[in-house]
Amino acid sequence: MNFDIKKIVRPNIEILKAYSSAKDEYTGEANVLLDANENSLGSPLTKWYNRYPDPYQKKVKEKLAFIKQIKAEQIFLGNGSDECIDILFRTFCEPGKDNIIICPPTYPMYEVGANINSIEIKSAPLLPNFQLNVAHIEQLVNEQTKIIWICSPNNPTGNSLDRIDIETILNHFNGLVVVDEAYINFSKQKSFAQSLIDYPNLVVLQTLSKAWGLAGLRLGMCFASDAIVKYMNKVKAPYNISMVTQELALTALEEVGQVNDMIAHLVDMRIALAAVIETMPFVEKVYPSDTNFILVKIPKATELYRYLLTQGIVVRDRSSLENCSDSLRITIGTEQENTALVDAMAKWIEFTFAND
Ligand SMILES: *Cc1c(COP(=O)(O)O)cnc(C)c1O
């Protein structure tokens, strides 16, 4: 491998003089703060929110560094991992010139991000067993390929991708390999966060939105080399993570034990729900899952989706995605919600296939 970050970053970002905030220029402990045009009198809320937040979220990163066993300098935080995805495009991909590789069916934000930024999308669909087609990916790579997007465990299929395949790509590709681990806490697989030292081209995405139960907070995490994080910091908005988010994230990150209990409970319910749905008549397949959702293949899936809506139950119809015909993605709910889903499905199956 011959990875050189200077050949990957956009030339305009390499030479960009980043915005220097008041908080960048003075970081000491002064008590007369007249440098940022804040309201010195206070706010209608509490006295602290009149100040701008820490632009680099130092306390949150220190806590995360401890939990993830990496350096704080290897962490970039975004307004959800969706912001991390966008910043990766804007930092490394030249509009109208560079390309990226995606492996559908997968999380649609990689494609949306590429389209927003006018980046060409090359597609190496997952194999029928929903694993990576490494040979196809290698065929697609050219001089302008900047990022290969890999989602493991994958949304919407639920499976983890073969670690050896991901390592092969990391070893042979001279651009960035983003491994989106939004669902890693539900999986028995090891995170790639501990492999940053082995791969200068590795970027790992995680989030507080799923296992941590904080989708409303909007905090996405990106783990990568110090050099990659430095470039991303140049591109982000100076105060992209609000003070409220930083405070609440710090509080939540104290509760690793409680979160682990929720993860165990959700995994138990996933196994139970998959077992029940698997035995229902006409269900073709419940795909193995390492996440907090299951993908279910059933004839007339879109009709079932519409019926469930009439019962006040919303699942995700993924039938239009590659290799996902007649498939619904179902998030694991509470015990009560899962029961409601199973009852409604059973009823629909009974009257829909009554004459079959
Ligand atoms: C849910 C999800 C995310 C999370 O995005 P946030 O912006 O952090 O809420 C990222 N990637 C995948 C694959 C997801 O399914």
Tab-separated table of C-alpha atoms and ligand atoms in Angstrom:
chain	number	residue	atom	x	y	z
A	1	MET	CA	0.000	0.000	0.000
A	2	ASN	CA	1.129	3.488	-0.844
A	3	PHE	CA	-1.236	5.788	1.024
A	4	ASP	CA	-0.454	9.485	1.110
A	5	ILE	CA	-3.111	11.703	2.715
A	6	LYS	CA	-1.804	14.747	0.815
A	7	LYS	CA	-2.787	13.047	-2.451
A	8	ILE	CA	-6.278	12.354	-1.126
A	9	VAL	CA	-7.282	15.682	0.395
A	10	ARG	CA	-8.775	18.291	-1.968
A	11	PRO	CA	-6.075	20.812	-2.923
A	12	ASN	CA	-8.259	23.765	-1.843
A	13	ILE	CA	-8.690	22.208	1.614
A	14	GLU	CA	-4.957	21.525	1.893
A	15	ILE	CA	-4.238	25.250	1.469
A	16	LEU	CA	-7.432	26.498	3.157
A	17	LYS	CA	-6.927	29.031	5.874
A	18	ALA	CA	-9.614	27.807	8.279
A	19	TYR	CA	-11.909	30.227	10.097
A	20	SER	CA	-10.349	31.156	13.380
A	21	SER	CA	-13.000	31.634	16.053
A	22	ALA	CA	-12.687	33.786	19.149
A	23	LYS	CA	-12.488	30.520	21.068
A	24	ASP	CA	-9.568	29.386	18.898
A	25	GLU	CA	-7.572	32.518	19.500
A	26	TYR	CA	-8.015	32.654	23.247
A	27	THR	CA	-8.307	29.389	25.192
A	28	GLY	CA	-7.149	30.490	28.667
A	29	GLU	CA	-9.215	31.203	31.779
A	30	ALA	CA	-10.253	34.857	31.532
A	31	ASN	CA	-13.317	36.250	33.311
A	32	VAL	CA	-14.033	39.265	31.120
A	33	LEU	CA	-15.108	37.809	27.790
A	34	LEU	CA	-15.606	40.582	25.267
A	35	ASP	CA	-14.275	38.732	22.218
A	36	ALA	CA	-17.210	36.926	20.593
A	37	ASN	CA	-20.134	39.376	20.525
A	38	GLU	CA	-22.154	37.127	22.823
A	39	ASN	CA	-24.849	38.638	25.054
A	40	SER	CA	-22.974	39.426	28.255
A	41	LEU	CA	-26.211	39.784	30.268
A	42	GLY	CA	-27.312	36.178	29.926
A	43	SER	CA	-30.219	34.453	28.181
A	44	PRO	CA	-33.863	33.559	28.805
A	45	LEU	CA	-32.668	30.035	29.731
A	46	THR	CA	-29.775	29.659	32.152
A	47	LYS	CA	-26.780	31.879	32.445
A	48	TRP	CA	-24.425	29.545	30.556
A	49	TYR	CA	-26.024	29.261	27.143
A	50	ASN	CA	-25.164	32.842	26.236
A	51	ARG	CA	-21.621	31.612	25.466
A	52	TYR	CA	-20.467	29.760	22.361
A	53	PRO	CA	-19.661	26.066	22.915
A	54	ASP	CA	-16.204	24.500	22.767
A	55	PRO	CA	-15.520	24.231	18.994
A	56	TYR	CA	-13.488	21.034	19.457
A	57	GLN	CA	-15.646	19.393	22.164
A	58	LYS	CA	-12.589	18.598	24.279
A	59	LYS	CA	-14.393	17.080	27.296
A	60	VAL	CA	-16.637	14.820	25.210
A	61	LYS	CA	-13.653	13.640	23.183
A	62	GLU	CA	-11.602	12.887	26.297
A	63	LYS	CA	-14.439	10.754	27.649
A	64	LEU	CA	-14.883	8.999	24.308
A	65	ALA	CA	-11.131	8.458	23.968
A	66	PHE	CA	-11.207	6.668	27.308
A	67	ILE	CA	-14.236	4.520	26.381
A	68	LYS	CA	-12.958	3.663	22.886
A	69	GLN	CA	-9.303	3.366	23.908
A	70	ILE	CA	-8.051	5.752	21.227
A	71	LYS	CA	-6.549	9.251	21.307
A	72	ALA	CA	-8.784	12.343	21.539
A	73	GLU	CA	-6.911	13.637	18.461
A	74	GLN	CA	-8.308	10.677	16.495
A	75	ILE	CA	-11.912	11.789	17.074
A	76	PHE	CA	-14.085	14.101	14.981
A	77	LEU	CA	-17.651	14.807	16.164
A	78	GLY	CA	-20.543	15.699	13.892
A	79	ASN	CA	-24.192	16.716	14.124
A	80	GLY	CA	-25.068	13.044	13.654
A	81	SER	CA	-22.843	10.748	11.582
A	82	ASP	CA	-24.713	12.247	8.646
A	83	GLU	CA	-22.646	15.417	9.155
A	84	CYS	CA	-19.451	13.322	9.306
A	85	ILE	CA	-20.427	11.767	5.954
A	86	ASP	CA	-20.954	15.196	4.400
A	87	ILE	CA	-17.674	16.576	5.804
A	88	LEU	CA	-15.784	13.552	4.422
A	89	PHE	CA	-17.127	14.350	0.950
A	90	ARG	CA	-16.338	18.041	1.215
A	91	THR	CA	-12.831	17.433	2.567
A	92	PHE	CA	-11.633	14.703	0.237
A	93	CYS	CA	-13.749	14.594	-2.935
A	94	GLU	CA	-13.365	17.142	-5.735
A	95	PRO	CA	-16.788	17.909	-7.302
A	96	GLY	CA	-17.091	16.918	-10.962
A	97	LYS	CA	-13.778	15.061	-10.863
A	98	ASP	CA	-13.464	12.422	-8.122
A	99	ASN	CA	-15.513	9.284	-7.559
A	100	ILE	CA	-16.503	7.011	-4.678
A	101	ILE	CA	-17.545	3.357	-4.468
A	102	ILE	CA	-20.652	2.144	-2.653
A	103	CYS	CA	-21.862	-1.430	-2.079
A	104	PRO	CA	-25.666	-1.542	-2.300
A	105	PRO	CA	-28.046	-2.364	-0.804
A	106	THR	CA	-26.716	-0.056	1.892
A	107	TYR	CA	-27.308	3.171	3.818
A	108	PRO	CA	-28.560	5.697	1.228
A	109	MET	CA	-26.754	8.719	2.726
A	110	TYR	CA	-23.465	7.869	0.974
A	111	GLU	CA	-25.215	8.205	-2.370
A	112	VAL	CA	-27.102	11.364	-1.335
A	113	GLY	CA	-23.888	12.920	-0.024
A	114	ALA	CA	-22.100	12.117	-3.283
A	115	ASN	CA	-24.923	13.616	-5.343
A	116	ILE	CA	-25.075	16.806	-3.251
A	117	ASN	CA	-21.362	17.258	-3.809
A	118	SER	CA	-21.365	16.258	-7.514
A	119	ILE	CA	-19.183	13.208	-6.953
A	120	GLU	CA	-19.455	10.277	-9.369
A	121	ILE	CA	-20.832	7.103	-7.756
A	122	LYS	CA	-19.483	3.683	-8.749
A	123	SER	CA	-21.431	0.720	-7.524
A	124	ALA	CA	-20.179	-2.741	-6.525
A	125	PRO	CA	-23.358	-4.466	-5.297
A	126	LEU	CA	-23.078	-6.909	-2.429
A	127	LEU	CA	-23.075	-10.575	-3.465
A	128	PRO	CA	-26.331	-12.551	-3.066
A	129	ASN	CA	-25.154	-13.523	0.451
A	130	PHE	CA	-24.837	-9.765	1.168
A	131	GLN	CA	-21.038	-9.926	1.446
A	132	LEU	CA	-18.568	-7.622	-0.326
A	133	ASN	CA	-17.608	-8.325	-3.931
A	134	VAL	CA	-13.927	-7.496	-3.407
A	135	ALA	CA	-12.900	-8.306	-6.989
A	136	HIS	CA	-15.570	-5.983	-8.379
A	137	ILE	CA	-14.524	-3.192	-6.012
A	138	GLU	CA	-10.878	-3.546	-7.096
A	139	GLN	CA	-11.961	-3.422	-10.743
A	140	LEU	CA	-13.819	-0.134	-10.195
A	141	VAL	CA	-10.967	1.685	-8.449
A	142	ASN	CA	-9.145	4.282	-10.536
A	143	GLU	CA	-6.935	7.324	-9.940
A	144	GLN	CA	-9.950	9.486	-9.018
A	145	THR	CA	-11.450	7.073	-6.468
A	146	LYS	CA	-11.245	8.789	-3.100
A	147	ILE	CA	-13.523	6.851	-0.765
A	148	ILE	CA	-14.897	3.293	-0.525
A	149	TRP	CA	-17.993	3.275	1.712
A	150	ILE	CA	-18.544	0.103	3.736
A	151	CYS	CA	-21.359	-0.343	6.239
A	152	SER	CA	-20.858	-3.144	8.772
A	153	PRO	CA	-23.162	-4.358	10.214
A	154	ASN	CA	-24.962	-3.285	7.057
A	155	ASN	CA	-28.214	-1.333	6.878
A	156	PRO	CA	-30.722	-2.615	5.641
A	157	THR	CA	-29.506	-6.231	5.392
A	158	GLY	CA	-28.436	-6.498	9.056
A	159	ASN	CA	-25.375	-8.705	8.533
A	160	SER	CA	-21.760	-7.944	9.399
A	161	LEU	CA	-19.353	-7.887	6.480
A	162	ASP	CA	-16.423	-10.285	6.458
A	163	ARG	CA	-13.536	-8.660	8.348
A	164	ILE	CA	-10.917	-10.245	6.061
A	165	ASP	CA	-12.592	-8.632	3.027
A	166	ILE	CA	-12.510	-5.207	4.684
A	167	GLU	CA	-8.846	-5.719	5.616
A	168	THR	CA	-8.034	-6.707	2.032
A	169	ILE	CA	-9.557	-3.453	0.790
A	170	LEU	CA	-7.766	-1.433	3.482
A	171	ASN	CA	-4.474	-3.048	2.437
A	172	HIS	CA	-4.854	-2.516	-1.314
A	173	PHE	CA	-6.683	0.794	-1.714
A	174	ASN	CA	-4.760	4.069	-1.596
A	175	GLY	CA	-7.828	6.186	-0.803
A	176	LEU	CA	-10.005	6.280	2.302
A	177	VAL	CA	-12.001	3.273	3.465
A	178	VAL	CA	-14.952	4.396	5.597
A	179	VAL	CA	-16.383	1.646	7.814
A	180	ASP	CA	-19.775	2.779	9.119
A	181	GLU	CA	-20.326	0.993	12.430
A	182	ALA	CA	-23.646	2.584	13.437
A	183	TYR	CA	-24.833	-0.844	14.675
A	184	ILE	CA	-21.543	-2.251	16.028
A	185	ASN	CA	-22.802	-2.368	19.642
A	186	PHE	CA	-25.418	-4.971	18.689
A	187	SER	CA	-22.818	-7.184	17.021
A	188	LYS	CA	-20.306	-9.699	18.350
A	189	GLN	CA	-17.796	-8.422	15.774
A	190	LYS	CA	-14.819	-6.377	16.874
A	191	SER	CA	-14.895	-2.667	15.983
A	192	PHE	CA	-12.309	-1.343	13.533
A	193	ALA	CA	-11.742	1.604	15.912
A	194	GLN	CA	-8.892	-0.346	17.505
A	195	SER	CA	-7.221	-0.854	14.101
A	196	LEU	CA	-6.522	2.826	13.347
A	197	ILE	CA	-2.858	2.253	14.129
A	198	ASP	CA	-2.636	-0.398	11.377
A	199	TYR	CA	-4.416	1.562	8.629
A	200	PRO	CA	-3.702	5.249	7.905
A	201	ASN	CA	-6.543	5.174	5.333
A	202	LEU	CA	-9.204	3.898	7.772
A	203	VAL	CA	-12.165	6.026	8.882
A	204	VAL	CA	-14.649	4.526	11.361
A	205	LEU	CA	-18.113	6.021	11.884
A	206	GLN	CA	-20.168	5.421	15.012
A	207	THR	CA	-23.126	7.264	16.500
A	208	LEU	CA	-25.084	7.866	19.691
A	209	SER	CA	-28.302	7.450	17.660
A	210	LYS	CA	-28.788	3.680	17.890
A	211	ALA	CA	-27.445	1.630	20.829
A	212	TRP	CA	-27.023	4.729	22.997
A	213	GLY	CA	-30.673	5.657	22.445
A	214	LEU	CA	-29.919	9.293	21.590
A	215	ALA	CA	-31.101	9.799	18.007
A	216	GLY	CA	-32.671	13.109	19.058
A	217	LEU	CA	-29.401	14.482	20.422
A	218	ARG	CA	-27.544	14.344	17.077
A	219	LEU	CA	-24.027	13.202	17.882
A	220	GLY	CA	-22.014	11.243	15.357
A	221	MET	CA	-18.454	10.069	15.892
A	222	CYS	CA	-15.721	9.689	13.354
A	223	PHE	CA	-12.485	7.916	14.301
A	224	ALA	CA	-9.454	8.326	12.021
A	225	SER	CA	-5.789	9.342	11.962
A	226	ASP	CA	-4.824	12.710	13.493
A	227	ALA	CA	-4.093	13.957	9.960
A	228	ILE	CA	-7.553	13.089	8.624
A	229	VAL	CA	-9.261	14.618	11.686
A	230	LYS	CA	-7.224	17.825	11.267
A	231	TYR	CA	-8.432	18.279	7.686
A	232	MET	CA	-12.050	17.600	8.688
A	233	ASN	CA	-11.769	20.205	11.471
A	234	LYS	CA	-10.810	22.798	8.882
A	235	VAL	CA	-14.012	22.144	6.921
A	236	LYS	CA	-16.638	21.859	9.665
A	237	ALA	CA	-18.688	24.815	10.927
A	238	PRO	CA	-16.840	26.283	13.935
A	239	TYR	CA	-19.575	25.475	16.485
A	240	ASN	CA	-21.145	22.385	14.923
A	241	ILE	CA	-21.962	20.657	18.243
A	242	SER	CA	-24.156	22.720	20.561
A	243	MET	CA	-23.376	23.236	24.230
A	244	VAL	CA	-26.560	21.348	25.165
A	245	THR	CA	-25.485	18.354	23.076
A	246	GLN	CA	-22.002	18.365	24.584
A	247	GLU	CA	-23.358	18.508	28.151
A	248	LEU	CA	-25.957	15.788	27.631
A	249	ALA	CA	-23.481	13.556	25.783
A	250	LEU	CA	-21.056	13.813	28.723
A	251	THR	CA	-23.825	12.804	31.127
A	252	ALA	CA	-24.953	9.903	28.934
A	253	LEU	CA	-21.422	8.598	28.433
A	254	GLU	CA	-21.263	7.929	32.202
A	255	GLU	CA	-23.963	5.280	31.757
A	256	VAL	CA	-22.148	2.558	29.813
A	257	GLY	CA	-23.638	-0.105	32.105
A	258	GLN	CA	-27.239	0.959	31.524
A	259	VAL	CA	-26.650	1.100	27.769
A	260	ASN	CA	-25.128	-2.387	27.771
A	261	ASP	CA	-28.246	-3.676	29.550
A	262	MET	CA	-30.481	-2.099	26.875
A	263	ILE	CA	-28.339	-3.608	24.120
A	264	ALA	CA	-28.635	-7.078	25.683
A	265	HIS	CA	-32.413	-6.661	26.018
A	266	LEU	CA	-32.801	-5.471	22.402
A	267	VAL	CA	-30.685	-8.377	21.114
A	268	ASP	CA	-32.818	-10.862	23.111
A	269	MET	CA	-35.992	-9.351	21.637
A	270	ARG	CA	-34.484	-9.411	18.130
A	271	ILE	CA	-33.749	-13.112	18.434
A	272	ALA	CA	-37.261	-13.788	19.769
A	273	LEU	CA	-38.997	-11.672	17.105
A	274	ALA	CA	-36.964	-13.239	14.287
A	275	ALA	CA	-37.870	-16.708	15.568
A	276	VAL	CA	-41.594	-15.899	15.657
A	277	ILE	CA	-41.676	-14.264	12.206
A	278	GLU	CA	-39.606	-17.080	10.680
A	279	THR	CA	-42.285	-19.610	11.591
A	280	MET	CA	-45.155	-17.561	10.143
A	281	PRO	CA	-46.671	-19.013	6.947
A	282	PHE	CA	-45.545	-17.415	3.648
A	283	VAL	CA	-42.571	-15.658	5.227
A	284	GLU	CA	-39.708	-16.496	2.850
A	285	LYS	CA	-36.820	-15.398	4.961
A	286	VAL	CA	-35.730	-13.513	8.045
A	287	TYR	CA	-32.146	-12.537	7.336
A	288	PRO	CA	-29.572	-13.032	10.111
A	289	SER	CA	-29.027	-9.749	11.941
A	290	ASP	CA	-26.219	-8.192	13.992
A	291	THR	CA	-28.294	-5.039	14.577
A	292	ASN	CA	-31.478	-3.761	16.261
A	293	PHE	CA	-33.590	-4.520	13.185
A	294	ILE	CA	-34.448	-7.463	10.971
A	295	LEU	CA	-34.972	-7.668	7.233
A	296	VAL	CA	-37.944	-9.856	6.323
A	297	LYS	CA	-38.684	-11.214	2.850
A	298	ILE	CA	-42.353	-11.958	2.224
A	299	PRO	CA	-44.521	-11.970	-0.935
A	300	LYS	CA	-46.481	-8.738	-1.488
A	301	ALA	CA	-44.257	-6.949	1.019
A	302	THR	CA	-45.402	-3.510	-0.134
A	303	GLU	CA	-49.044	-4.504	0.475
A	304	LEU	CA	-48.116	-5.689	3.957
A	305	TYR	CA	-46.305	-2.388	4.527
A	306	ARG	CA	-49.472	-0.463	3.585
A	307	TYR	CA	-51.667	-2.666	5.753
A	308	LEU	CA	-49.394	-2.146	8.763
A	309	LEU	CA	-49.720	1.612	8.231
A	310	THR	CA	-53.497	1.330	8.508
A	311	GLN	CA	-52.888	-0.361	11.868
A	312	GLY	CA	-50.658	2.507	13.013
A	313	ILE	CA	-47.480	0.455	12.621
A	314	VAL	CA	-44.663	1.939	10.546
A	315	VAL	CA	-41.876	-0.250	9.187
A	316	ARG	CA	-39.528	0.487	6.294
A	317	ASP	CA	-40.289	-0.919	2.840
A	318	ARG	CA	-36.896	-1.657	1.293
A	319	SER	CA	-38.289	-3.546	-1.717
A	320	SER	CA	-36.953	-1.053	-4.254
A	321	LEU	CA	-33.312	-1.596	-3.241
A	322	GLU	CA	-30.909	-3.915	-5.063
A	323	ASN	CA	-31.386	-7.603	-4.076
A	324	CYS	CA	-34.109	-6.585	-1.615
A	325	SER	CA	-37.307	-7.230	-3.572
A	326	ASP	CA	-40.288	-7.878	-1.286
A	327	SER	CA	-38.355	-6.978	1.840
A	328	LEU	CA	-39.359	-4.993	4.902
A	329	ARG	CA	-36.908	-3.660	7.450
A	330	ILE	CA	-38.386	-3.877	10.922
A	331	THR	CA	-36.846	-2.118	13.931
A	332	ILE	CA	-36.988	-4.022	17.221
A	333	GLY	CA	-39.521	-2.227	19.425
A	334	THR	CA	-40.684	-2.704	22.990
A	335	GLU	CA	-42.180	-6.106	23.923
A	336	GLN	CA	-45.630	-4.571	23.427
A	337	GLU	CA	-44.790	-3.062	20.048
A	338	ASN	CA	-43.269	-6.310	18.790
A	339	THR	CA	-46.411	-8.178	19.837
A	340	ALA	CA	-48.620	-5.634	18.047
A	341	LEU	CA	-46.527	-6.101	14.902
A	342	VAL	CA	-46.697	-9.906	15.033
A	343	ASP	CA	-50.487	-9.858	15.616
A	344	ALA	CA	-51.060	-7.475	12.697
A	345	MET	CA	-48.776	-9.501	10.401
A	346	ALA	CA	-50.528	-12.749	11.304
A	347	LYS	CA	-53.914	-11.214	10.556
A	348	TRP	CA	-52.757	-9.837	7.190
A	349	ILE	CA	-51.161	-13.129	6.158
A	350	GLU	CA	-54.362	-14.987	7.002
A	351	PHE	CA	-56.675	-12.905	4.828
A	352	THR	CA	-54.189	-12.152	2.044
A	353	PHE	CA	-53.241	-15.744	1.368
A	354	ALA	CA	-56.580	-17.298	2.387
A	355	ASN	CA	-57.095	-18.842	-1.049
A	356	ASP	CA	-53.479	-19.920	-1.693
B	1	LIG	C1	-28.782	5.259	11.573
B	1	LIG	C2	-27.516	5.220	10.796
B	1	LIG	C3	-26.576	6.220	10.920
B	1	LIG	C4	-26.795	7.274	11.955
B	1	LIG	O1	-26.809	8.518	11.551
B	1	LIG	P1	-26.897	9.712	12.620
B	1	LIG	O2	-26.800	10.876	11.710
B	1	LIG	O3	-25.701	9.570	13.532
B	1	LIG	O4	-28.176	9.595	13.366
B	1	LIG	C5	-25.398	6.138	10.216
B	1	LIG	N1	-25.160	5.096	9.406
B	1	LIG	C6	-26.038	4.101	9.278
B	1	LIG	C7	-25.708	2.946	8.433
B	1	LIG	C8	-27.244	4.142	9.958
B	1	LIG	O5	-28.134	3.157	9.780
